[in-house]
Coordinates of C-alpha atoms in Angstrom, one line a residue:
Chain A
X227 CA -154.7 -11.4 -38.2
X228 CA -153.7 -7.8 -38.8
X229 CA -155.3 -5.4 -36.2
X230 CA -156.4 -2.0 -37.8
X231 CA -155.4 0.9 -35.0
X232 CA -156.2 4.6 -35.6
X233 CA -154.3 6.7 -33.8
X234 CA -155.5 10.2 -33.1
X235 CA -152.7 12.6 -32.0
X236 CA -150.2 10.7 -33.6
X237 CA -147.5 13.1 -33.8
X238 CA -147.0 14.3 -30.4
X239 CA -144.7 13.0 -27.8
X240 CA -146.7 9.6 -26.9
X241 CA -148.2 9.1 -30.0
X242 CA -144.6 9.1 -31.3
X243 CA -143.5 6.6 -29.0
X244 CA -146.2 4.3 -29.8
X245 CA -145.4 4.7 -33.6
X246 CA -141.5 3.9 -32.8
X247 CA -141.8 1.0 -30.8
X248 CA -145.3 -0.4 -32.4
X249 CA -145.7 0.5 -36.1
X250 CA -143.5 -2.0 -37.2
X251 CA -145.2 -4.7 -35.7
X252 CA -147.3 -6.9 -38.4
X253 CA -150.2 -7.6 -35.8
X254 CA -151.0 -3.7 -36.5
X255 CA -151.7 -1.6 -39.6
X256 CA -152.0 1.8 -38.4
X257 CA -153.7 5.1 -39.4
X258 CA -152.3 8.6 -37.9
X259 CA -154.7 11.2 -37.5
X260 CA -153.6 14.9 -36.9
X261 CA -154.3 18.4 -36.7
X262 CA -150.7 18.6 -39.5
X263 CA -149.2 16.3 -42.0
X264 CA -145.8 15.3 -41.5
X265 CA -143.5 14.6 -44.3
X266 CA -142.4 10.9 -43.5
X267 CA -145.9 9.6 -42.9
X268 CA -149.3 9.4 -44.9
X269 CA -151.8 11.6 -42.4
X270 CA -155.2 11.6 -42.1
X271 CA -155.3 15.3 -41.6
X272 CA -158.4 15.9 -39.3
X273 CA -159.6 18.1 -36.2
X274 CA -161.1 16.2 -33.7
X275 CA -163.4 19.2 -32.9
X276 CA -164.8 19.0 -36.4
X277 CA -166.9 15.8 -36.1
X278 CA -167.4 15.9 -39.7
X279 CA -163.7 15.7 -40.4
X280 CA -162.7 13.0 -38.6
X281 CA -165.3 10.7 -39.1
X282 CA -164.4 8.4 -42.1
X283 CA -160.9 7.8 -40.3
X284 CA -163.3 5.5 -38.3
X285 CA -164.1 3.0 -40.9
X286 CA -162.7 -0.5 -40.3
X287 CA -160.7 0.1 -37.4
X288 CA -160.6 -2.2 -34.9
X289 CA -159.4 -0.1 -32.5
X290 CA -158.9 3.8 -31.6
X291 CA -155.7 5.2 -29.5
X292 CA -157.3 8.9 -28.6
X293 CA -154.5 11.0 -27.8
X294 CA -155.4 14.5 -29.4
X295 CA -156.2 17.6 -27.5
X296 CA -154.6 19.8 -25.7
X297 CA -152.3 18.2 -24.0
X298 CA -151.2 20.2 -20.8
X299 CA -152.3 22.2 -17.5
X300 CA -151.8 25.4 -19.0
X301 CA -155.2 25.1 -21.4
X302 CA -157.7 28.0 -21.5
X303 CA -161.2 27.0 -20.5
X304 CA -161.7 27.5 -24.0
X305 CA -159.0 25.3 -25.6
X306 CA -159.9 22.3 -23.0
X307 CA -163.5 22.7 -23.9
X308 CA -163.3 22.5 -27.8
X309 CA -160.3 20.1 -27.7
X310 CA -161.0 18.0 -24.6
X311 CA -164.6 17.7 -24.2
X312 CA -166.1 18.4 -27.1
X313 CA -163.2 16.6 -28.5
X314 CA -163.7 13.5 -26.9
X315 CA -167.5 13.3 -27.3
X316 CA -166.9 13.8 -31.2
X317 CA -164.2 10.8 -30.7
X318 CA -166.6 8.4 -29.0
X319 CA -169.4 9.5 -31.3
X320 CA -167.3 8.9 -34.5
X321 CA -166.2 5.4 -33.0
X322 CA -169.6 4.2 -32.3
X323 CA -171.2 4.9 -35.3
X324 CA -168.3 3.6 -37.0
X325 CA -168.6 0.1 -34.6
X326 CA -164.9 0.4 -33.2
X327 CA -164.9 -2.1 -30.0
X328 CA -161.7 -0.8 -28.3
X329 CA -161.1 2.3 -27.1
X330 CA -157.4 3.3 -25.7
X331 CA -157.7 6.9 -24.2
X332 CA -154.6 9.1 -23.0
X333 CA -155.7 10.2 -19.5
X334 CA -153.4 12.0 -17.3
X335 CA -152.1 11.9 -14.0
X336 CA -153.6 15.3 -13.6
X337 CA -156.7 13.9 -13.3
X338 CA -155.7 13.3 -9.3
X339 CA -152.8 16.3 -10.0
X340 CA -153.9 18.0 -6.6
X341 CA -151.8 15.2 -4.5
X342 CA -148.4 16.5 -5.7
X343 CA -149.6 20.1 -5.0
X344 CA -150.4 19.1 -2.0
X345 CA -147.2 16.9 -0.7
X346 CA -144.7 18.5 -2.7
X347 CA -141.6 19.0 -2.7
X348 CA -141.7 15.8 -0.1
X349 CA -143.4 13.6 -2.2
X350 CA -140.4 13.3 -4.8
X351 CA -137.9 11.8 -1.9
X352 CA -137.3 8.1 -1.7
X353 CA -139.1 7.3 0.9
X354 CA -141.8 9.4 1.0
X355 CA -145.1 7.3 1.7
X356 CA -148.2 7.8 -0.6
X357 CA -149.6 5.6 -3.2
X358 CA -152.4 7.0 -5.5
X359 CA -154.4 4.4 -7.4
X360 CA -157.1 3.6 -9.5
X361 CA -159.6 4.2 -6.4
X362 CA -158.5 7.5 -4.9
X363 CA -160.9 10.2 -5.4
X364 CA -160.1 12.0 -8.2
X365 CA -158.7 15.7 -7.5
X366 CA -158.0 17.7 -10.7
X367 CA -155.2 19.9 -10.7
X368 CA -156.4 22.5 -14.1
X369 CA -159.2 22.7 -16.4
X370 CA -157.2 20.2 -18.2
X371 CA -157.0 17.2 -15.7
X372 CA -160.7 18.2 -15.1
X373 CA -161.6 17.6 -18.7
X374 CA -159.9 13.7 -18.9
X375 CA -161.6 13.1 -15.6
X376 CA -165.4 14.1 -17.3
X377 CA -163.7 12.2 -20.4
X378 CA -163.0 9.0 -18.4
X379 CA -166.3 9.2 -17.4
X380 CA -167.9 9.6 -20.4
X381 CA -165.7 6.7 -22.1
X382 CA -167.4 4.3 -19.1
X383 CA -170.9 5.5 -20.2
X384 CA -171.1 4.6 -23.8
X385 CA -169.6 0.9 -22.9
X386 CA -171.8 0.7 -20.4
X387 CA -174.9 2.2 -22.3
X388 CA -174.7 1.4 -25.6
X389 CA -171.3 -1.3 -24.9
X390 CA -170.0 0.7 -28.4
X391 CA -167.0 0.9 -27.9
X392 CA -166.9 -3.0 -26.3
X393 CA -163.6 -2.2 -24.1
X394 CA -162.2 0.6 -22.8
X395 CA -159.1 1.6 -21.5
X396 CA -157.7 5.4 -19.2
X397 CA -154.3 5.9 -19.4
X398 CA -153.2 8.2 -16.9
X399 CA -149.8 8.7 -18.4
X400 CA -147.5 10.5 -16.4
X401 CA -144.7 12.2 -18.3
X402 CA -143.3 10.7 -21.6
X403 CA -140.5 12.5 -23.2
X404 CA -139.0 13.4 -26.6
X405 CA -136.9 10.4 -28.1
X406 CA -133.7 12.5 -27.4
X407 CA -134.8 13.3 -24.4
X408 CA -136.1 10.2 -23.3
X409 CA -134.3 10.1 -19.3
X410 CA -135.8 11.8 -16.0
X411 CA -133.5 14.9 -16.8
X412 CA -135.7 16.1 -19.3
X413 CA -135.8 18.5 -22.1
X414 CA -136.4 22.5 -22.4
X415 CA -140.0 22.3 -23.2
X416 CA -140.6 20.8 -19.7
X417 CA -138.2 22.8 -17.6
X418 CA -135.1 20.3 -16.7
X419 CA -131.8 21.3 -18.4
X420 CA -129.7 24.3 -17.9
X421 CA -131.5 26.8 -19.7
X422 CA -134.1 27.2 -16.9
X423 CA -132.6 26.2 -13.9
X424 CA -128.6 26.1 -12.9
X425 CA -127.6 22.6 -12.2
X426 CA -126.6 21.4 -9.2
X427 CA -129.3 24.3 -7.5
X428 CA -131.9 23.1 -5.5
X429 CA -134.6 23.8 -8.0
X430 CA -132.6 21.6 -10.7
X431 CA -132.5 19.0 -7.8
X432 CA -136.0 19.2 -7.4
X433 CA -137.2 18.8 -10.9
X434 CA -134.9 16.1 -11.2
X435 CA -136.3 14.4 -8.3
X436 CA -139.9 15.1 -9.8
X437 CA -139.0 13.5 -13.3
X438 CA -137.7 10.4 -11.4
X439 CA -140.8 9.6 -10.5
X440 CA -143.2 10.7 -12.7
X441 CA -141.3 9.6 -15.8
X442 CA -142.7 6.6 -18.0
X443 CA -140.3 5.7 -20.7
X444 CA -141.1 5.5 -24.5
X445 CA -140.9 1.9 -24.7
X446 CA -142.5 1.3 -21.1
X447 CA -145.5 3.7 -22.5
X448 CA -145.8 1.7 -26.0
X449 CA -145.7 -1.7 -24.2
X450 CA -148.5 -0.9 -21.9
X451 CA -150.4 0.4 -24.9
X452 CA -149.6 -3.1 -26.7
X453 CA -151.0 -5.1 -23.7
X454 CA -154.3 -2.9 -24.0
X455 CA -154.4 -3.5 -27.5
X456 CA -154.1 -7.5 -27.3
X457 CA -156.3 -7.4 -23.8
X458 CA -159.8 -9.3 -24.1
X459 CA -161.4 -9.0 -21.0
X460 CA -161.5 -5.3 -19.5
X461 CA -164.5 -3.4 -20.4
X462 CA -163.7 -0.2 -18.6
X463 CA -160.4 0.4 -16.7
X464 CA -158.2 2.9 -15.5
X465 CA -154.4 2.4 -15.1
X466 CA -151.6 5.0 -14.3
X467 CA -149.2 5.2 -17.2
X468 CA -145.6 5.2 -15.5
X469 CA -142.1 3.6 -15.5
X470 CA -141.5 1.2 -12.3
X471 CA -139.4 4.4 -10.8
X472 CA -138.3 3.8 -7.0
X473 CA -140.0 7.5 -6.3
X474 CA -143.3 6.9 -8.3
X475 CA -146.5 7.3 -6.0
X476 CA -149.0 5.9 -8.7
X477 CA -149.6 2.4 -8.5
X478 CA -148.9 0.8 -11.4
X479 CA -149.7 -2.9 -9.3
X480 CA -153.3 -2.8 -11.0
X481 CA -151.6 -2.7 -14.4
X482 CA -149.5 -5.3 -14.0
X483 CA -152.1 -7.7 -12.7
X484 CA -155.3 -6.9 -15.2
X485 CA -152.5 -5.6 -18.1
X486 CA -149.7 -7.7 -17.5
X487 CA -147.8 -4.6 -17.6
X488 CA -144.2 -5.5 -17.4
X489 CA -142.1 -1.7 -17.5
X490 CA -138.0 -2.3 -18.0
X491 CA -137.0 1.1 -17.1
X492 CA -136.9 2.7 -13.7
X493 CA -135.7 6.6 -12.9
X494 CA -133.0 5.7 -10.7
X495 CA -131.4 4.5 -13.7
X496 CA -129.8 8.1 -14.5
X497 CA -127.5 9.3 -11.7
X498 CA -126.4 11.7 -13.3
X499 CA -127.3 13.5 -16.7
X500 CA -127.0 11.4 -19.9
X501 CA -123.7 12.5 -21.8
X502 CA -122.7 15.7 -23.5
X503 CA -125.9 17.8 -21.3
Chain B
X164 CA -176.6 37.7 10.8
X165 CA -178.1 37.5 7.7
X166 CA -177.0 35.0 4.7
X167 CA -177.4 36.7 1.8
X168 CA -177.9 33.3 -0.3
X169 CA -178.1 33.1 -4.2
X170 CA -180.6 30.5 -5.4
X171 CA -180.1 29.7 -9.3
X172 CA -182.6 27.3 -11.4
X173 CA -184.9 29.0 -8.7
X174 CA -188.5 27.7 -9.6
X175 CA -187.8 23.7 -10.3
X176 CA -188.7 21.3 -8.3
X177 CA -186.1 21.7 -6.0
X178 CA -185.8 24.8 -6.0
X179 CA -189.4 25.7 -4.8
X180 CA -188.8 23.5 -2.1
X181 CA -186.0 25.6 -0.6
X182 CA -188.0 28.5 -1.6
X183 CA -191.4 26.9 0.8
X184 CA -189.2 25.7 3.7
X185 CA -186.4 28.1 4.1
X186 CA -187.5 31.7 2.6
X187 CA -189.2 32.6 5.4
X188 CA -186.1 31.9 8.0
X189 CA -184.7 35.1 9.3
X190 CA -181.1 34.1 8.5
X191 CA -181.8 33.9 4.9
X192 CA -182.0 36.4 2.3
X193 CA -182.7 34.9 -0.7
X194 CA -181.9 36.1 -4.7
X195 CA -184.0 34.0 -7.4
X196 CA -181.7 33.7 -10.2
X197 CA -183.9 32.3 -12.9
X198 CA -184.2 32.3 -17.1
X199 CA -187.9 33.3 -16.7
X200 CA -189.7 35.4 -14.0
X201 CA -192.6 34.2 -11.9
X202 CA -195.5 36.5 -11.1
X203 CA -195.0 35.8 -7.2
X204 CA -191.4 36.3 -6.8
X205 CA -188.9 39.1 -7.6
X206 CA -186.9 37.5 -10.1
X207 CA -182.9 38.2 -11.4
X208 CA -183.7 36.9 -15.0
X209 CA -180.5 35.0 -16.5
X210 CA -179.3 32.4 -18.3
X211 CA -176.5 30.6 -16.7
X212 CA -174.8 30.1 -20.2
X213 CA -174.5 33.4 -20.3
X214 CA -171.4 34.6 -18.1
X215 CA -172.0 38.3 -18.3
X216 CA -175.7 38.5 -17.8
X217 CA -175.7 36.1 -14.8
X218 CA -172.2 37.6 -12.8
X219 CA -174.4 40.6 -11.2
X220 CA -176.4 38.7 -9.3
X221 CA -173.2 37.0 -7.1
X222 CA -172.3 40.5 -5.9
X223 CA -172.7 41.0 -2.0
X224 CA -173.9 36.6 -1.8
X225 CA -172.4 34.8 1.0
X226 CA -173.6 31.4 -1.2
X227 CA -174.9 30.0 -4.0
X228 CA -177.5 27.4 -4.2
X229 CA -176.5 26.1 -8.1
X230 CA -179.5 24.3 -8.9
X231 CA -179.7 25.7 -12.8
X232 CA -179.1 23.6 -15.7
X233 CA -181.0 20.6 -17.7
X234 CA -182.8 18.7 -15.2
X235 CA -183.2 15.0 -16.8
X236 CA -181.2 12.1 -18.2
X237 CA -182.8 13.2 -21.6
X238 CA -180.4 16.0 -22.4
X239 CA -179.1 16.0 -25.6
X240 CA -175.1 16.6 -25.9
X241 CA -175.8 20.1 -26.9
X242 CA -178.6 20.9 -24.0
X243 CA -176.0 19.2 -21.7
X244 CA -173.0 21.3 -22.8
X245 CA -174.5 24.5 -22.7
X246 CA -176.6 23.9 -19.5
X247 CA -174.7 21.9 -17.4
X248 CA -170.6 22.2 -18.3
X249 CA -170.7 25.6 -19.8
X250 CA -173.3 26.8 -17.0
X251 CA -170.8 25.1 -14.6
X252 CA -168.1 26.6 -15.5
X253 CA -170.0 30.4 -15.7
X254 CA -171.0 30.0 -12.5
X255 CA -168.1 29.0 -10.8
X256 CA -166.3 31.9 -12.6
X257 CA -168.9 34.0 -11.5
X258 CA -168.6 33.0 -7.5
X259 CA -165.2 33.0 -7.6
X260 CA -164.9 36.5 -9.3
X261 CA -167.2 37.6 -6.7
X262 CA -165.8 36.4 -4.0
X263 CA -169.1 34.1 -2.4
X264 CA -167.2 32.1 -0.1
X265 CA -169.8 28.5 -0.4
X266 CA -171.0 26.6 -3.0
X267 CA -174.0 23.9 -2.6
X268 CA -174.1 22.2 -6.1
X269 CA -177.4 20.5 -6.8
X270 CA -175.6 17.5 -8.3
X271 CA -177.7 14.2 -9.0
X272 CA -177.5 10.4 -8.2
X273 CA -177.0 9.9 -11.8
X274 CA -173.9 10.3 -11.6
X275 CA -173.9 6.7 -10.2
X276 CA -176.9 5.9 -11.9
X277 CA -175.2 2.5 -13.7
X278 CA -175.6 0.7 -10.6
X279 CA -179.3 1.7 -10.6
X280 CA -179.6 0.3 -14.8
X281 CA -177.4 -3.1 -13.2
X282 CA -179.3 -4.0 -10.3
X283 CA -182.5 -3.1 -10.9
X284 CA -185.8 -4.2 -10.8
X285 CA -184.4 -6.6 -7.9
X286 CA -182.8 -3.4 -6.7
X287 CA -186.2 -1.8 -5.1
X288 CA -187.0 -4.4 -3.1
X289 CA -186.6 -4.3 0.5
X290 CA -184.2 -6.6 1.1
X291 CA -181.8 -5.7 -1.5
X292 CA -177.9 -5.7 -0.4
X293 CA -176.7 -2.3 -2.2
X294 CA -175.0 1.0 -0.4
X295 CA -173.8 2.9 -3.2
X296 CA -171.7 5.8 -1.4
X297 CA -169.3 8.7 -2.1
X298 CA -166.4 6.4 -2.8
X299 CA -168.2 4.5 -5.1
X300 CA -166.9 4.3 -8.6
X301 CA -168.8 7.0 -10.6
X302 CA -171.0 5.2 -13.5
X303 CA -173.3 7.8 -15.0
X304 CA -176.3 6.7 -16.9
X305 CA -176.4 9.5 -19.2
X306 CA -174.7 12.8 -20.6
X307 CA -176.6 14.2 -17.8
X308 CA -174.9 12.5 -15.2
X309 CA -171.6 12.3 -16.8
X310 CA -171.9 16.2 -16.3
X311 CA -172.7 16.8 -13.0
X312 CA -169.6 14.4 -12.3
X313 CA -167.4 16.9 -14.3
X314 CA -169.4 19.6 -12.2
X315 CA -168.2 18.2 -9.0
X316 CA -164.8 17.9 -10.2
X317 CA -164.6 21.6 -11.1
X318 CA -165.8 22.6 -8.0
X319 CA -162.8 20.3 -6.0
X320 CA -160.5 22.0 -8.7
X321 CA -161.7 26.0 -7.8
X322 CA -162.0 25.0 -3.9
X323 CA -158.2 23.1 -4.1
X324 CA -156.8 25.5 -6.7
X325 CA -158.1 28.8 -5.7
X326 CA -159.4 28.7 -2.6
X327 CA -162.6 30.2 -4.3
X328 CA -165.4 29.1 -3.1
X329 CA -164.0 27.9 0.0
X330 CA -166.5 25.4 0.8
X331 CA -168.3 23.5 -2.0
X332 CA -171.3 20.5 -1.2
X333 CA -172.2 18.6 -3.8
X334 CA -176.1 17.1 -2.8
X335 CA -176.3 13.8 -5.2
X336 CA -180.1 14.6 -5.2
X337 CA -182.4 11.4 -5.7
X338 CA -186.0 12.7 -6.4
X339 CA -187.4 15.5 -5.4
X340 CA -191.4 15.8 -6.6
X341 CA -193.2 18.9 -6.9
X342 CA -195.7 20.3 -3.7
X343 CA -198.8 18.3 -4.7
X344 CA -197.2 15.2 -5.1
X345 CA -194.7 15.2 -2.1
X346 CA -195.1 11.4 -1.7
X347 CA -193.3 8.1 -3.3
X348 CA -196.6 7.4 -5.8
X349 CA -195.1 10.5 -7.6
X350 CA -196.5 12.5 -10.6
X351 CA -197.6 12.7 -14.0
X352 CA -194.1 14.0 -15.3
X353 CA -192.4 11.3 -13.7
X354 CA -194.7 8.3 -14.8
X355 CA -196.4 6.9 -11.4
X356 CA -200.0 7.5 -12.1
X357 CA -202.9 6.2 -13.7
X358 CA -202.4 7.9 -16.8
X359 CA -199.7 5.6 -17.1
X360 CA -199.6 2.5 -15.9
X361 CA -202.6 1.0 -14.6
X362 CA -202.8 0.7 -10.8
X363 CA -202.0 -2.6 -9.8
X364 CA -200.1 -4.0 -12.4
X365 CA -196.6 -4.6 -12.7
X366 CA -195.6 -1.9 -13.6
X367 CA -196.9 0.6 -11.5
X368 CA -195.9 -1.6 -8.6
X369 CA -191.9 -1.7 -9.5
X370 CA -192.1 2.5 -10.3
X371 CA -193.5 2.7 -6.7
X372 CA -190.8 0.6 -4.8
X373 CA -188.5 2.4 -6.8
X374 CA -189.6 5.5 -5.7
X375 CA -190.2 4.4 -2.3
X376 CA -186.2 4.2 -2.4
X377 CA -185.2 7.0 -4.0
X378 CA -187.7 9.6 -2.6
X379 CA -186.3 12.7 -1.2
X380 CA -189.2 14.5 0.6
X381 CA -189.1 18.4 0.4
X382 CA -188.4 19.2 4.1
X383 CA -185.5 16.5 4.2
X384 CA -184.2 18.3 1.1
X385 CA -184.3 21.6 2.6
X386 CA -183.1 20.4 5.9
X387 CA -180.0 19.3 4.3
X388 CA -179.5 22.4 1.9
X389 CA -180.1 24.2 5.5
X390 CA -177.1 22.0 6.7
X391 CA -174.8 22.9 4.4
X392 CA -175.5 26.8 4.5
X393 CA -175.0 26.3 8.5
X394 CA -171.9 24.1 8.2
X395 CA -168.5 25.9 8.6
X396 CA -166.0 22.7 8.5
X397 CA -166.6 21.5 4.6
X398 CA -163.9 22.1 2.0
X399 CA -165.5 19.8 -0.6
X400 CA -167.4 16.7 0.1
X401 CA -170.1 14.5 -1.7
X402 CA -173.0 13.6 0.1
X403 CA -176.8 11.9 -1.6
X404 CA -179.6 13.7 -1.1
X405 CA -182.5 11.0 -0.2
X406 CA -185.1 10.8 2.7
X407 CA -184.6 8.2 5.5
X408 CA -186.3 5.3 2.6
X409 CA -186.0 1.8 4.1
X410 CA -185.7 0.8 0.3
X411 CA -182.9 3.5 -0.4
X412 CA -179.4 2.2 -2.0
X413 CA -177.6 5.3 -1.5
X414 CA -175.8 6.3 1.8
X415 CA -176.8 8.7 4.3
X416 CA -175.0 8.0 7.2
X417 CA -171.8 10.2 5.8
X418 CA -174.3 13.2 5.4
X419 CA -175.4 12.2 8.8
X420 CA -171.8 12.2 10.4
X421 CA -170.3 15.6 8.2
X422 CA -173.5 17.9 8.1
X423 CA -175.6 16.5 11.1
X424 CA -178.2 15.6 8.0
X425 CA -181.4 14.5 10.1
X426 CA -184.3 13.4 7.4
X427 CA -187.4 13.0 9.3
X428 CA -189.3 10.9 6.3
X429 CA -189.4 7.3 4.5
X430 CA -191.1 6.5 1.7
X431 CA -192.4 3.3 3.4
X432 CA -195.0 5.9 5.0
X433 CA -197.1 5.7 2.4
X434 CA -198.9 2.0 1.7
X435 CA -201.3 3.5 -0.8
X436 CA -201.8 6.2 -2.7
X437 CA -202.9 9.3 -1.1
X438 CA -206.4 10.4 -0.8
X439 CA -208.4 11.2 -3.7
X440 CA -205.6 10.1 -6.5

């Protein structure tokens, strides 16, 4: 049976990943909701601050991938609030009265951001020791990973209130890239390539060291989101959203044992930057 | 030396009983920040979601007391964003712009208040095996509580982040009743008297073990507010704010360890109702 799957968001960078490696698939008939249209793809063209607007993308979904907002550390008080909060209370609302029972939300690692404050530049090194999981107290690094945290929350009370939606799933994905950019060394938007920082200087190394850990691969991202979407038995659950990189700190053993997550791809991978960069 | 210590929310329940047991303590000067005056007390009128009427009122403060906001599980989304994330955010803005260097954040045990819904009534009896602590899994019941969660997060971020407040408590208050009904058989607005159930029946026996749990008498509130104020190791910690109930389910023994928290009441004290009720 074919699964209905709105995605909110769609057009970003994991939104785009899921739609490369998942939209093909014939268990799932997606809708893409976004701020824009794109050319190649029918939009649902809604802001998820206008509760109004988005609503009817609700209708006979069986289940909602929530990835719109503002997506990084940077946001205002103001643009977190509208988009992030307000956003995601529309987005629960809309699915509720609209009976969607799963609920796939694209947390962030920011949500527990303050531990690579605190132990960088050491915490990017092989062997540095630290694990974060699904039970460390949460440490926001931003208005932003402040606002997934409250969202995360507020996802866990309406399956446990009013069990609409019936499962519920927090992605704190870690850092998915561009297609073309889709490697630990990055892209200019996030700071790695030689427009910022001269390679081979210690600030390049850095970064690069940063990426190998944090990075989760487009296909590693869509296949966890796959597992969510043919899980049965989590009601709530929070995962970390990350390749199985020898320099990650975010457990991803929870993921594979309630998920079956199964990541292919690993930072160490790229020794050295991918051809022609 | 004198604390020059801003009380917001001043005249709610909890609020009156810092006013009644520490107002009169030499190392307290006290500023009522409240959205209406009271004939009694000099009053700084404000409305928390209102950044620039409220920000005179941190000048020259050596703490906040932020007990403003919507008080109940009730709230609507709207009452709750204004009051409690907005307000949140206002005030913390507000201390760190002025530079008042602690933070005690009335907070609420709804933030965990799923375990409550689970477990209960079984829950209120004595023998009940339940500690619900500050690593416990937040599960709020409500918008409510799934704000005073967020609250707490924003306060970690501004103490982590800026350094501003430097030292933020966050009191997961249980219940605190008004003067005349200092006791576990509890008060009209919260539903343990005759008006409402009839004494003796089922009912009326379940809302008295409950409260005979979560109780927080008005001294052993202001006791541990006092703690706080006198502390000087705290960066951010969690503590409940109950009395020493034989039927409680939250923990004290951390606030007894960090803040020296010493609650000289239990809500077994009382086997029947108070004289004359």
């Amino acid at each position: 049976m074919t699964m209905n799957v709105l995605l909110t968001g769609a057009f970003g960078r994991v939104g785009t990943a899921i739609i490369d490696h998942l939209a093909d698939r014939d268990e799932y008939n997606f809708t893409y909701l976004n701020r824009s249209d794109r050319e190649e793809y029918e939009t649902f063209v809604a802001d998820v601050s206008n509760y109004e607007e988005m609503r009817p993308a609700f209708d006979d979904q069986d289940a909602v991938i929530h990835l719109a907002g503002y997506p990084e550390t940077d946001g205002s008080w103001k643009q977190i609030l509208e988009n992030n909060i307000v956003g995601m209370y529309n987005t629960l609302e809309a699915a509720k009265d609209a009976g969607v029972p799963k609920f796939v939300f694209g947390s962030t690692n920011h949500v527990v951001g303050m531990y690579e404050v605190e132990f960088a530049p050491e915490l990017y090194e092989l062997d540095f020791d630290l694990t974060v999981d699904e039970d460390s107290p949460r440490r926001p690094d931003s208005y932003y990973g402040s606002s997934k945290s409250f969202d995360e929350d507020l996802g866990r009370y309406y399956v446990e209130n009013y069990q609409s939606p019936e499962q519920f799933y927090a992605l704190r994905i870690c850092s998915v890239r561009h297609e073309e950019y889709d490697h630990p060394y990055g892209d200019a938007e996030h700071g790695v390539d030689e427009g910022e920082w001269e390679r081979d200087s210690p600030e390049y190394e850095e970064k690069v060291a940063r990426m190998k850990g944090m990075w989760q691969s487009r296909r590693d991202l869509a296949h966890q989101v796959d597992c969510c979407l043919q899980d049965d038995d989590v009601e709530f659950d929070v995962f970390y959203g990350v390749s199985d990189n020898d320099r990650r700190w975010f457990d991803i053993e929870h993921a594979r044992e309630v998920l079956g997550y199964d990541p292919q791809d690993n930072g160490e991978e790229w020794d050295a930057p991918p051809e022609g960069r």
